[in-house]
PDB file of C-alpha atoms in Angstrom:
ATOM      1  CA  UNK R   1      -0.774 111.508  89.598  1.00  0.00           C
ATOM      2  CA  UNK R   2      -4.132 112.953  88.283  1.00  0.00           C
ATOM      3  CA  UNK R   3      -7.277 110.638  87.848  1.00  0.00           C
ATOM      4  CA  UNK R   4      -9.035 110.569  84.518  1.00  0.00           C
ATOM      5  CA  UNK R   5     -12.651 110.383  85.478  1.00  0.00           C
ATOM      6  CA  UNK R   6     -14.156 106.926  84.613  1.00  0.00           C
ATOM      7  CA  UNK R   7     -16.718 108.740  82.230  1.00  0.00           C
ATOM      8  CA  UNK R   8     -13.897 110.245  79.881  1.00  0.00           C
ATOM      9  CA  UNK R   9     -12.534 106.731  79.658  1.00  0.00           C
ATOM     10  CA  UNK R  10     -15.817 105.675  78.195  1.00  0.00           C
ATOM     11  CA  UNK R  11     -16.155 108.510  76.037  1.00  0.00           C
ATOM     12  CA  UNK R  12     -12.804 108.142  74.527  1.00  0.00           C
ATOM     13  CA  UNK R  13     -13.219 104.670  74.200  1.00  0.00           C
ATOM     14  CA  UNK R  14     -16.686 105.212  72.368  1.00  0.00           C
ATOM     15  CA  UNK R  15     -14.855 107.437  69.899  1.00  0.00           C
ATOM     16  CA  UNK R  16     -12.355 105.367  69.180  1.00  0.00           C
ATOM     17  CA  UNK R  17     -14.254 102.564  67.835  1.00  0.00           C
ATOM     18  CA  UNK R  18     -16.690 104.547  66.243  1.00  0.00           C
ATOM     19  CA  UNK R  19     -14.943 103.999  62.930  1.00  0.00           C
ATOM     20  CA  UNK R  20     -14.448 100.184  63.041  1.00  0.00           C
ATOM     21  CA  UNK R  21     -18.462 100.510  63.837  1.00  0.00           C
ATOM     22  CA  UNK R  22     -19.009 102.593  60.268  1.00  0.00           C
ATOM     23  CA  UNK R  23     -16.496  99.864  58.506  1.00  0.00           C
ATOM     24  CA  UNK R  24     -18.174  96.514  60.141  1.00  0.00           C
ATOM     25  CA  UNK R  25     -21.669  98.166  59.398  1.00  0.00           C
ATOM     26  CA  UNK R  26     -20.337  98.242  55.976  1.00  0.00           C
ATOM     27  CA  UNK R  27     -19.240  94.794  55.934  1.00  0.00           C
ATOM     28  CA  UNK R  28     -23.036  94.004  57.110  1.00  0.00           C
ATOM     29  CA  UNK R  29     -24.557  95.270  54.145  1.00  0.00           C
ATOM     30  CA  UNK R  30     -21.625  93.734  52.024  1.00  0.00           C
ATOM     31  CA  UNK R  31     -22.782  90.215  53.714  1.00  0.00           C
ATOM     32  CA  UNK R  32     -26.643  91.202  52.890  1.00  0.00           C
ATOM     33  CA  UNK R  33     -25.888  91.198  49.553  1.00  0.00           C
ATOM     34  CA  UNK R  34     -22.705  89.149  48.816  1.00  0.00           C
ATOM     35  CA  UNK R  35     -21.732  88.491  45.741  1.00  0.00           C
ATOM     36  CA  UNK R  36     -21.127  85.325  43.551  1.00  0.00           C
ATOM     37  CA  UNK R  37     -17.409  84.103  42.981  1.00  0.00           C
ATOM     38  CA  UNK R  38     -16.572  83.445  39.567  1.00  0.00           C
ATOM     39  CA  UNK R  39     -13.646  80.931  38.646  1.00  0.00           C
ATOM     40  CA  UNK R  40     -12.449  84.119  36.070  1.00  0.00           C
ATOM     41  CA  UNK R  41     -11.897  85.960  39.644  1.00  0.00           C
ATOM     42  CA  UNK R  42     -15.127  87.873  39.033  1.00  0.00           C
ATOM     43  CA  UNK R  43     -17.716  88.951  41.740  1.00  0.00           C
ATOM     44  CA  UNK R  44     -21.221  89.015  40.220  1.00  0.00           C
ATOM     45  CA  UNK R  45     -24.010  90.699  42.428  1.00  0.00           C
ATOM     46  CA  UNK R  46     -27.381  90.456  41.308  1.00  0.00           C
ATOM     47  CA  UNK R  47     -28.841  93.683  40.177  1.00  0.00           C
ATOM     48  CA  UNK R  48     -31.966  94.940  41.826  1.00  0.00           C
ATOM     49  CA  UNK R  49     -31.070  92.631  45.181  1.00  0.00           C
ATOM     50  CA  UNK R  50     -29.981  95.138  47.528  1.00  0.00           C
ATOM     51  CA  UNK R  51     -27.678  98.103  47.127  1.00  0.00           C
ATOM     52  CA  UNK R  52     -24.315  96.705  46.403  1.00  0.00           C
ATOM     53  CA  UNK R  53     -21.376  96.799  48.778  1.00  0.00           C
ATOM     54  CA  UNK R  54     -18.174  96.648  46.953  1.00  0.00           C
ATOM     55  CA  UNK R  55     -14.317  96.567  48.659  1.00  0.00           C
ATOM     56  CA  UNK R  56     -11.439  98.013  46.874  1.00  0.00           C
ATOM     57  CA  UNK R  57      -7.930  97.634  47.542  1.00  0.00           C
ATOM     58  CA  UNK R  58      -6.732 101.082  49.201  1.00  0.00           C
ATOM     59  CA  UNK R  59      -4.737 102.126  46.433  1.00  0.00           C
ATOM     60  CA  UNK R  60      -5.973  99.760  43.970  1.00  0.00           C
ATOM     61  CA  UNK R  61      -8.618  99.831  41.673  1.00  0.00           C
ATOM     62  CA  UNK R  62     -11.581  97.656  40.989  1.00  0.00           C
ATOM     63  CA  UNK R  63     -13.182  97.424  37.117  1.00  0.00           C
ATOM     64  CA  UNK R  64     -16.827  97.337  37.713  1.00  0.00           C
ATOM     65  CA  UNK R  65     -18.600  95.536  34.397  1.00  0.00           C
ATOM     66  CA  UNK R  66     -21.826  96.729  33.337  1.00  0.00           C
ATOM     67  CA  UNK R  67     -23.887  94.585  30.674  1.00  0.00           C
ATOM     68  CA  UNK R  68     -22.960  94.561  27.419  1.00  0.00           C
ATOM     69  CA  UNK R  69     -24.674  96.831  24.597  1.00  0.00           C
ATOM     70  CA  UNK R  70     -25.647  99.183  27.939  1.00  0.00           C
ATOM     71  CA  UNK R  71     -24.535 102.977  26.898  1.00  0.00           C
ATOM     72  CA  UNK R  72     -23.295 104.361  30.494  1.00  0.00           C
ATOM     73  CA  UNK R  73     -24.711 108.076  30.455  1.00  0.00           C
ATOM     74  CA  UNK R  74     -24.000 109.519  33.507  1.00  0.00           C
ATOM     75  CA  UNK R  75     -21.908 108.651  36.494  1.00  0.00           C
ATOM     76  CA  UNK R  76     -21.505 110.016  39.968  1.00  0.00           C
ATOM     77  CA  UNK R  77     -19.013 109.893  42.886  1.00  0.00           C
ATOM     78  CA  UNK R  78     -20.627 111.037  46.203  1.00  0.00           C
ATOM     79  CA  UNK R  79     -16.556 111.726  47.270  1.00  0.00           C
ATOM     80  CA  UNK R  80     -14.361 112.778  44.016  1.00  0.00           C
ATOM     81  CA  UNK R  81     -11.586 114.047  45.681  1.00  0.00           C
ATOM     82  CA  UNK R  82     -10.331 110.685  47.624  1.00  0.00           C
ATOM     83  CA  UNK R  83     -11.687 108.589  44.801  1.00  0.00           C
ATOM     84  CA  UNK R  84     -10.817 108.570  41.086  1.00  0.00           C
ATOM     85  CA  UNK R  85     -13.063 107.501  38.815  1.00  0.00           C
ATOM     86  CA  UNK R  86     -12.722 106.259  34.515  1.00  0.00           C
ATOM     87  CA  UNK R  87     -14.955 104.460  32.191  1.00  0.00           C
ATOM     88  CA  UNK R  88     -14.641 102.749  28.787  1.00  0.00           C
ATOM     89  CA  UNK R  89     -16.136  99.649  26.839  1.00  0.00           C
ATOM     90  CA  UNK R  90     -14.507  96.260  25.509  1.00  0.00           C
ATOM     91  CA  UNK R  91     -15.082  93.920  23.047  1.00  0.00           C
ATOM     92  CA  UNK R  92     -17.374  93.519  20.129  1.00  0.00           C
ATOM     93  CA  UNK R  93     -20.187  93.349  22.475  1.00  0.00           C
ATOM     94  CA  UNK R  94     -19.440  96.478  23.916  1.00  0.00           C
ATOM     95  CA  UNK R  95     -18.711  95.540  27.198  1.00  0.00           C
ATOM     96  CA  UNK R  96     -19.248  99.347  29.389  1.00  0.00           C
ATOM     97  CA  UNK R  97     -16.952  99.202  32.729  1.00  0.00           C
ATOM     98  CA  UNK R  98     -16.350 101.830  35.423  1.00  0.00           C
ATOM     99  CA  UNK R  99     -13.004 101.786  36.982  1.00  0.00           C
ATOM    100  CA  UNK R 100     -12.697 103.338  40.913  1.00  0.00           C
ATOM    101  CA  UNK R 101      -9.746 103.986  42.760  1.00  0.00           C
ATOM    102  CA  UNK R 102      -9.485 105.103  46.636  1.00  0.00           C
ATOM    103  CA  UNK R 103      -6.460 106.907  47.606  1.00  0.00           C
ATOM    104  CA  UNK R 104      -6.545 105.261  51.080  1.00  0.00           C
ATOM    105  CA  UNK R 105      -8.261 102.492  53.163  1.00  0.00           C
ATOM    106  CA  UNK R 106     -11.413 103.530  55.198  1.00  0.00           C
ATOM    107  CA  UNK R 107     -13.279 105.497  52.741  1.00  0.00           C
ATOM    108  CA  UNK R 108     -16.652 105.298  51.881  1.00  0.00           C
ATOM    109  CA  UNK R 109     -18.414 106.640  49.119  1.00  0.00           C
ATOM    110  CA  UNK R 110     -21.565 106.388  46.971  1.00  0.00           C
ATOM    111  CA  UNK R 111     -21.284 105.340  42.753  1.00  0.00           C
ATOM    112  CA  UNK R 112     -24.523 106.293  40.991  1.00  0.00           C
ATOM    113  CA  UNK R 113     -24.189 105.348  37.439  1.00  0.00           C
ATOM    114  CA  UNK R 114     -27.181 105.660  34.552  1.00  0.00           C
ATOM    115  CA  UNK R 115     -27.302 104.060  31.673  1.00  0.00           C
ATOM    116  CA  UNK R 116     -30.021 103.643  29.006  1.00  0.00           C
ATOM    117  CA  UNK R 117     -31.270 100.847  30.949  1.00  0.00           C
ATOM    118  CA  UNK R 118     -31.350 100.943  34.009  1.00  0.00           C
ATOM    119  CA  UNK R 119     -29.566 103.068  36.967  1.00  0.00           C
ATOM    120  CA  UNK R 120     -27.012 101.463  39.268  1.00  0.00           C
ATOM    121  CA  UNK R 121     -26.334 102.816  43.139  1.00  0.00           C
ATOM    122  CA  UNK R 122     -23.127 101.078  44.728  1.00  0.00           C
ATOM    123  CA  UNK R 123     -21.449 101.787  47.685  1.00  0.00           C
ATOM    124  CA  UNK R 124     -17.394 101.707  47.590  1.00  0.00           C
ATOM    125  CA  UNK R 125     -15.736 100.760  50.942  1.00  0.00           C
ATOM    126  CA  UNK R 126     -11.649 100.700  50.417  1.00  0.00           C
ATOM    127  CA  UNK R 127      -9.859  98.152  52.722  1.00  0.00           C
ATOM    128  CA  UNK R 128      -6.171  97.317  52.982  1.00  0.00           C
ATOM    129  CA  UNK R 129      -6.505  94.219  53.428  1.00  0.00           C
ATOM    130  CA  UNK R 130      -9.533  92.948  51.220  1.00  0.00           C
ATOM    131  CA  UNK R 131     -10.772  93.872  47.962  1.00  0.00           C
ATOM    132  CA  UNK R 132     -12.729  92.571  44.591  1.00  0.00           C
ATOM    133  CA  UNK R 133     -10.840  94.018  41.686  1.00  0.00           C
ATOM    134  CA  UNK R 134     -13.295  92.643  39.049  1.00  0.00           C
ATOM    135  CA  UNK R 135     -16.901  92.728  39.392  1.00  0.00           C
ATOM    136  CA  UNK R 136     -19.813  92.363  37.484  1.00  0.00           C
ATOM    137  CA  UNK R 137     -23.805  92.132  37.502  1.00  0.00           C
ATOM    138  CA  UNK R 138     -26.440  89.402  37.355  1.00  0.00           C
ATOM    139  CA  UNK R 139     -29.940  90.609  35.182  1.00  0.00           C
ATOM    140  CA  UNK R 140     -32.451  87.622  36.500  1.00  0.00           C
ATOM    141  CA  UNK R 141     -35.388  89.924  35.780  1.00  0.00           C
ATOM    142  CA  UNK R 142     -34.432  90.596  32.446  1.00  0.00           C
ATOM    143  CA  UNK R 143     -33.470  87.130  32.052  1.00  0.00           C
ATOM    144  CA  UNK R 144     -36.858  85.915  32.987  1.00  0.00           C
ATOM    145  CA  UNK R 145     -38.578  88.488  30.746  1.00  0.00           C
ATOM    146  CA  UNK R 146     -36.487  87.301  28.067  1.00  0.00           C
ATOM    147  CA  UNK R 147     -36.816  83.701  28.592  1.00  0.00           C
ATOM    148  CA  UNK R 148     -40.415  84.780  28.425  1.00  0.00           C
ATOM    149  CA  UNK R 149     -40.337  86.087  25.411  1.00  0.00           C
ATOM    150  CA  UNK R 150     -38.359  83.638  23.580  1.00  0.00           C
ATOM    151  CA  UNK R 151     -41.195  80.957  24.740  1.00  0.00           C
ATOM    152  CA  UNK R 152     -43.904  83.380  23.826  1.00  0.00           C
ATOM    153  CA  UNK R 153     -42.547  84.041  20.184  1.00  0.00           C
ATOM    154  CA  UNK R 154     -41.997  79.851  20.292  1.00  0.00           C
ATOM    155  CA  UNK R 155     -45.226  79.471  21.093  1.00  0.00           C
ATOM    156  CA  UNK R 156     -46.521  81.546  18.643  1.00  0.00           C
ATOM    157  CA  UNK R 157     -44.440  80.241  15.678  1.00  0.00           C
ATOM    158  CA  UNK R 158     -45.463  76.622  16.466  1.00  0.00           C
ATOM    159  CA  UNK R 159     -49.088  77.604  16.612  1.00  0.00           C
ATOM    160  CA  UNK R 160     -48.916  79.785  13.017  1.00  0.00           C
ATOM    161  CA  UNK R 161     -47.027  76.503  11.283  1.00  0.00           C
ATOM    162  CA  UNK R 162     -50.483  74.266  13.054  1.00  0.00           C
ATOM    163  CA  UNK R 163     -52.537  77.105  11.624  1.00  0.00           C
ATOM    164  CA  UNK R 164     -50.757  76.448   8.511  1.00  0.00           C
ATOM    165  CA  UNK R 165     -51.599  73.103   7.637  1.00  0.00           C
ATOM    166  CA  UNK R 166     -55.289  73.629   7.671  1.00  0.00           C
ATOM    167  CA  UNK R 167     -54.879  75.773   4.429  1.00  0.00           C
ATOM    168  CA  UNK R 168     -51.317  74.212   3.571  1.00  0.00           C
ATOM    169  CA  UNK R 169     -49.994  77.493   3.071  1.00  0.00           C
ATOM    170  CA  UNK R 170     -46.690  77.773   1.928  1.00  0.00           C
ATOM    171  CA  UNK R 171     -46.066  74.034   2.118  1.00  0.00           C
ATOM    172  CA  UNK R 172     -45.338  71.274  -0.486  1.00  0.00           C
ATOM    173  CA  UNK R 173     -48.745  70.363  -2.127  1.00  0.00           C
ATOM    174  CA  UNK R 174     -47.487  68.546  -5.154  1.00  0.00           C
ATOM    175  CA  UNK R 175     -49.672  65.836  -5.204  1.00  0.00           C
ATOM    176  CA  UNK R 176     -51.274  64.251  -8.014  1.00  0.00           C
ATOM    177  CA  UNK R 177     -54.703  62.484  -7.326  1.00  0.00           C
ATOM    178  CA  UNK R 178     -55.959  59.412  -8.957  1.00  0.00           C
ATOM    179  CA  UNK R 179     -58.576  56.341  -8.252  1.00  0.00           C
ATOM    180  CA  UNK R 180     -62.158  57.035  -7.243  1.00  0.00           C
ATOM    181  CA  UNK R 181     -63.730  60.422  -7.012  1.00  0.00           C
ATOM    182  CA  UNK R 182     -65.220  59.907  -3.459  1.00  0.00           C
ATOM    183  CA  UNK R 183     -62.098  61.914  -1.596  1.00  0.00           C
ATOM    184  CA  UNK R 184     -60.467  63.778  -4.496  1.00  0.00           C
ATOM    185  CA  UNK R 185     -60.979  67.021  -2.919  1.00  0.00           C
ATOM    186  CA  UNK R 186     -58.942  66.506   0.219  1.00  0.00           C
ATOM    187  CA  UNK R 187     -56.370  68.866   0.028  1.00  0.00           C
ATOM    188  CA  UNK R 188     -53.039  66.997   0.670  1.00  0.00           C
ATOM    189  CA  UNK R 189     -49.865  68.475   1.902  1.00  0.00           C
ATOM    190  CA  UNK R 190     -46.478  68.219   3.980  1.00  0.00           C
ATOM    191  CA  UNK R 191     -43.743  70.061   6.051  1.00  0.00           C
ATOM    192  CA  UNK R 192     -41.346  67.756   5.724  1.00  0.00           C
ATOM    193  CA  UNK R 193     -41.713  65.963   8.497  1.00  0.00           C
ATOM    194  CA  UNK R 194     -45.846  65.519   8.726  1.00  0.00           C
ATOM    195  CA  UNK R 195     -48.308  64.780   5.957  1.00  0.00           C
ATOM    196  CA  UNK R 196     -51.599  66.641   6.365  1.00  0.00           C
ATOM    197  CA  UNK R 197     -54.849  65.947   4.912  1.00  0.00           C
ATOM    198  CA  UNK R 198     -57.801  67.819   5.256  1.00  0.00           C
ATOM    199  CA  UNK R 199     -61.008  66.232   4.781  1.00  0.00           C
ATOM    200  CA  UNK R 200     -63.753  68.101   3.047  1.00  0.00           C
ATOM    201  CA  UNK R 201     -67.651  67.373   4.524  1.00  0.00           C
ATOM    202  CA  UNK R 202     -67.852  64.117   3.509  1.00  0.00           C
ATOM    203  CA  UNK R 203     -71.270  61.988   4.397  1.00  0.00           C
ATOM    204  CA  UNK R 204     -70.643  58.482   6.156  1.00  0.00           C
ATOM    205  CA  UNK R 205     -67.582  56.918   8.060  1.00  0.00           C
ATOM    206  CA  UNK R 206     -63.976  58.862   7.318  1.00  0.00           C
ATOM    207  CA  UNK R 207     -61.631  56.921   5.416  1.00  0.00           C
ATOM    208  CA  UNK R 208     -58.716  55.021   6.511  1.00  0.00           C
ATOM    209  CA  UNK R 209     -54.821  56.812   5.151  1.00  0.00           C
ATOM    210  CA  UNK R 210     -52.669  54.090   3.698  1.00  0.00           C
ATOM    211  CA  UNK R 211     -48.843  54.382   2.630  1.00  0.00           C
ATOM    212  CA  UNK R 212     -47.233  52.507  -0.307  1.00  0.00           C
ATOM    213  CA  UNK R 213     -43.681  53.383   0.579  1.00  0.00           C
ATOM    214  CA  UNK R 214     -43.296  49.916   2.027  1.00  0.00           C
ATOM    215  CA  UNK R 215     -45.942  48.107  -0.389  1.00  0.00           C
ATOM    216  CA  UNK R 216     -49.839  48.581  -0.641  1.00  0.00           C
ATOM    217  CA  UNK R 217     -51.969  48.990   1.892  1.00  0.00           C
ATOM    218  CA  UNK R 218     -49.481  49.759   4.836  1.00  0.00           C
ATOM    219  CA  UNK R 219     -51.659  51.483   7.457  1.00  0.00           C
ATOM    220  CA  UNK R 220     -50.040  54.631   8.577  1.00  0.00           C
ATOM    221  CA  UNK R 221     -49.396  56.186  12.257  1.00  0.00           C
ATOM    222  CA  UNK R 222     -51.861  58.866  11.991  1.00  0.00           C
ATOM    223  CA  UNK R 223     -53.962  61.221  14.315  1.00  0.00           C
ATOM    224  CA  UNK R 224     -56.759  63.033  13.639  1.00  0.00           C
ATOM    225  CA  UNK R 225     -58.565  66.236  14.305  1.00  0.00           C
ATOM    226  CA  UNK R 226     -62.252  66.026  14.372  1.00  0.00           C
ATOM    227  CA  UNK R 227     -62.018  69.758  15.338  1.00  0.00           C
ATOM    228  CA  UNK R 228     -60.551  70.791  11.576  1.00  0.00           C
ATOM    229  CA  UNK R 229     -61.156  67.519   9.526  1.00  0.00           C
ATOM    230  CA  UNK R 230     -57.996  66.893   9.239  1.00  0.00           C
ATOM    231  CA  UNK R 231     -55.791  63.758   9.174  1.00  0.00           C
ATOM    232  CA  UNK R 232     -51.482  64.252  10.338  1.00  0.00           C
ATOM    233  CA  UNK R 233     -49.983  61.278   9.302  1.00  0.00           C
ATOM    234  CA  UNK R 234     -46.195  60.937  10.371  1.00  0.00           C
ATOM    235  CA  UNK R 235     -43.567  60.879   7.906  1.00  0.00           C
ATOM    236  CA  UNK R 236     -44.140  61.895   3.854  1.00  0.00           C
ATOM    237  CA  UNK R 237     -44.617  58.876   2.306  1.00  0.00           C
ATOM    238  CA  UNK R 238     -44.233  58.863  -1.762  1.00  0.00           C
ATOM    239  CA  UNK R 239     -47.877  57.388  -1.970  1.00  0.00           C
ATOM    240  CA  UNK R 240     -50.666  57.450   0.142  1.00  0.00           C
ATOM    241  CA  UNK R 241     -54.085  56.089  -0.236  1.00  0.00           C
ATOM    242  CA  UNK R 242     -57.587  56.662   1.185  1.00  0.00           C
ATOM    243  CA  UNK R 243     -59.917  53.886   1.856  1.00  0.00           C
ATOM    244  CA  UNK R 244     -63.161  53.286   2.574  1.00  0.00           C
ATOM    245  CA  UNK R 245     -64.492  49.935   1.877  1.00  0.00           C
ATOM    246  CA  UNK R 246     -64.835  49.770  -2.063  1.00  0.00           C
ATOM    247  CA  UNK R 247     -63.268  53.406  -2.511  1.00  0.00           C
ATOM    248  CA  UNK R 248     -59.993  53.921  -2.649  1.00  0.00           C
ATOM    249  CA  UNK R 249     -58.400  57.437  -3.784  1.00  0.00           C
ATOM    250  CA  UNK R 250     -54.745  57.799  -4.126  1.00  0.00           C
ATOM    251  CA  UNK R 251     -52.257  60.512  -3.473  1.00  0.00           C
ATOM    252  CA  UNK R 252     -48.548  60.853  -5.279  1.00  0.00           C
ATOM    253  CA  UNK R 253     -46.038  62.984  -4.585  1.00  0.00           C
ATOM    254  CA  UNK R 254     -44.804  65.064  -7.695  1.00  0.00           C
ATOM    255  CA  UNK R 255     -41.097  64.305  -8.466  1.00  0.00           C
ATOM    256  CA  UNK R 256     -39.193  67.869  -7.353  1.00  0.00           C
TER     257      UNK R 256
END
């Protein structure tokens, strides 16, 4: 009986687990960037992460979900004759989704897909036993940016209705002035919720804003501006006053 030299035994051991090397490396990277479970049996990576590891069933297929409203324009299979490859869109979002099949287990290959967003690289490992057969992406950045933007244009709108008030553009200036002639030219206005009046230059101590809504002289809940001259009294009462010891100038709200 020959003797197989101790360094063939090696060697052929070497090559025989030189595949289950290539398909645990592949689970490593597949572990580097796992994926989310969804309870609708999705798995959601987050885009931008780390290149994607995905597992298809060996002779399955897996529906890859882009974001909605992204056009695919291109895509790419690094290995098109053991994979198959199909695209289409869903919904009235239009949902874009990329559909791979293997024709075995083992095989890895490389999905480059771009869109009018953004480009995607995935790598497709087929298994026999394992496999994500819906999967989708997470956009934080573009979240962020948008949640970003949403405050920004908040932000903006709440300062352009402040900005408002000082002129009372666009809002309900009906009033109808009456009483002594010491404040009559403080323009008087509201938003609905707010009452704002803006004091011209008067000389001496400001006046104190009464309501009538609940009888005379019913001090209001007020705040004032130094910065603009101008008084925001909460609510829109019917009838408001301004009072400075013997002065008094009232304002009244024009029936609509």
């Amino acid at each position: 009986m020959r003797t197989i030299p101790s360094i063939l035994i090696l060697t052929i051991i070497g090559m025989a687990g030189a595949p289950a090397l290539a398909r645990g490396s592949g689970h490593a990277n597949h572990d580097a960037a796992r994926p989310t479970h969804y309870p609708d049996g999705s798995y959601r990576y987050t885009y931008g992460s780390e290149m994607p590891v995905i597992l298809v069933g060996a002779g399955d297929s897996c529906d890859i979900q882009l974001e909605a409203g992204e056009s695919i324009r291109r895509a790419f299979l690094s290995d098109t004759l053991r994979w198959k490859l199909a695209d289409g869109t869903s919904g009235a979002d239009n949902v874009p989704h990329l559909v791979v099949k293997p024709t075995q287990a083992g095989l890895l290959t490389t999905l480059t897909v771009f869109t009018d967003r953004r480009s995607y690289h995935i790598r497709l490992l087929s298994k026999s036993m394992t496999q994500e057969e819906y999967v989708g992406f997470l956009y934080p950045a573009e979240r962020a940016a948008a949640t970003r933007e949403a405050e920004d244009r908040a932000s903006a709108n709440a300062a352009a209705a402040i900005e408002a008030t000082y002129s009372c553009k666009e809002l309900d200036t009906k009033y109808v002035a009456a009483g002594a002639n010491e404040f009559r030219d403080a323009q008087v206005c509201n938003d609905g919720k707010h009452t704002y009046v803006n004091a011209a230059n008067w000389t001496g101590d400001l006046p104190m804003p009464y309501a009538y809504d609940n009888g005379p002289d019913e001090i209001t809940n007020y705040s004032f501006d130094p910065k603009h001259r101008q008084f925001i009294i909460d609510g829109v009462p019917r009838k408001l006053a301004l009072i400075r010891g013997g002065d008094r100038t009232t304002f009244e709200r024009k029936a609509q």
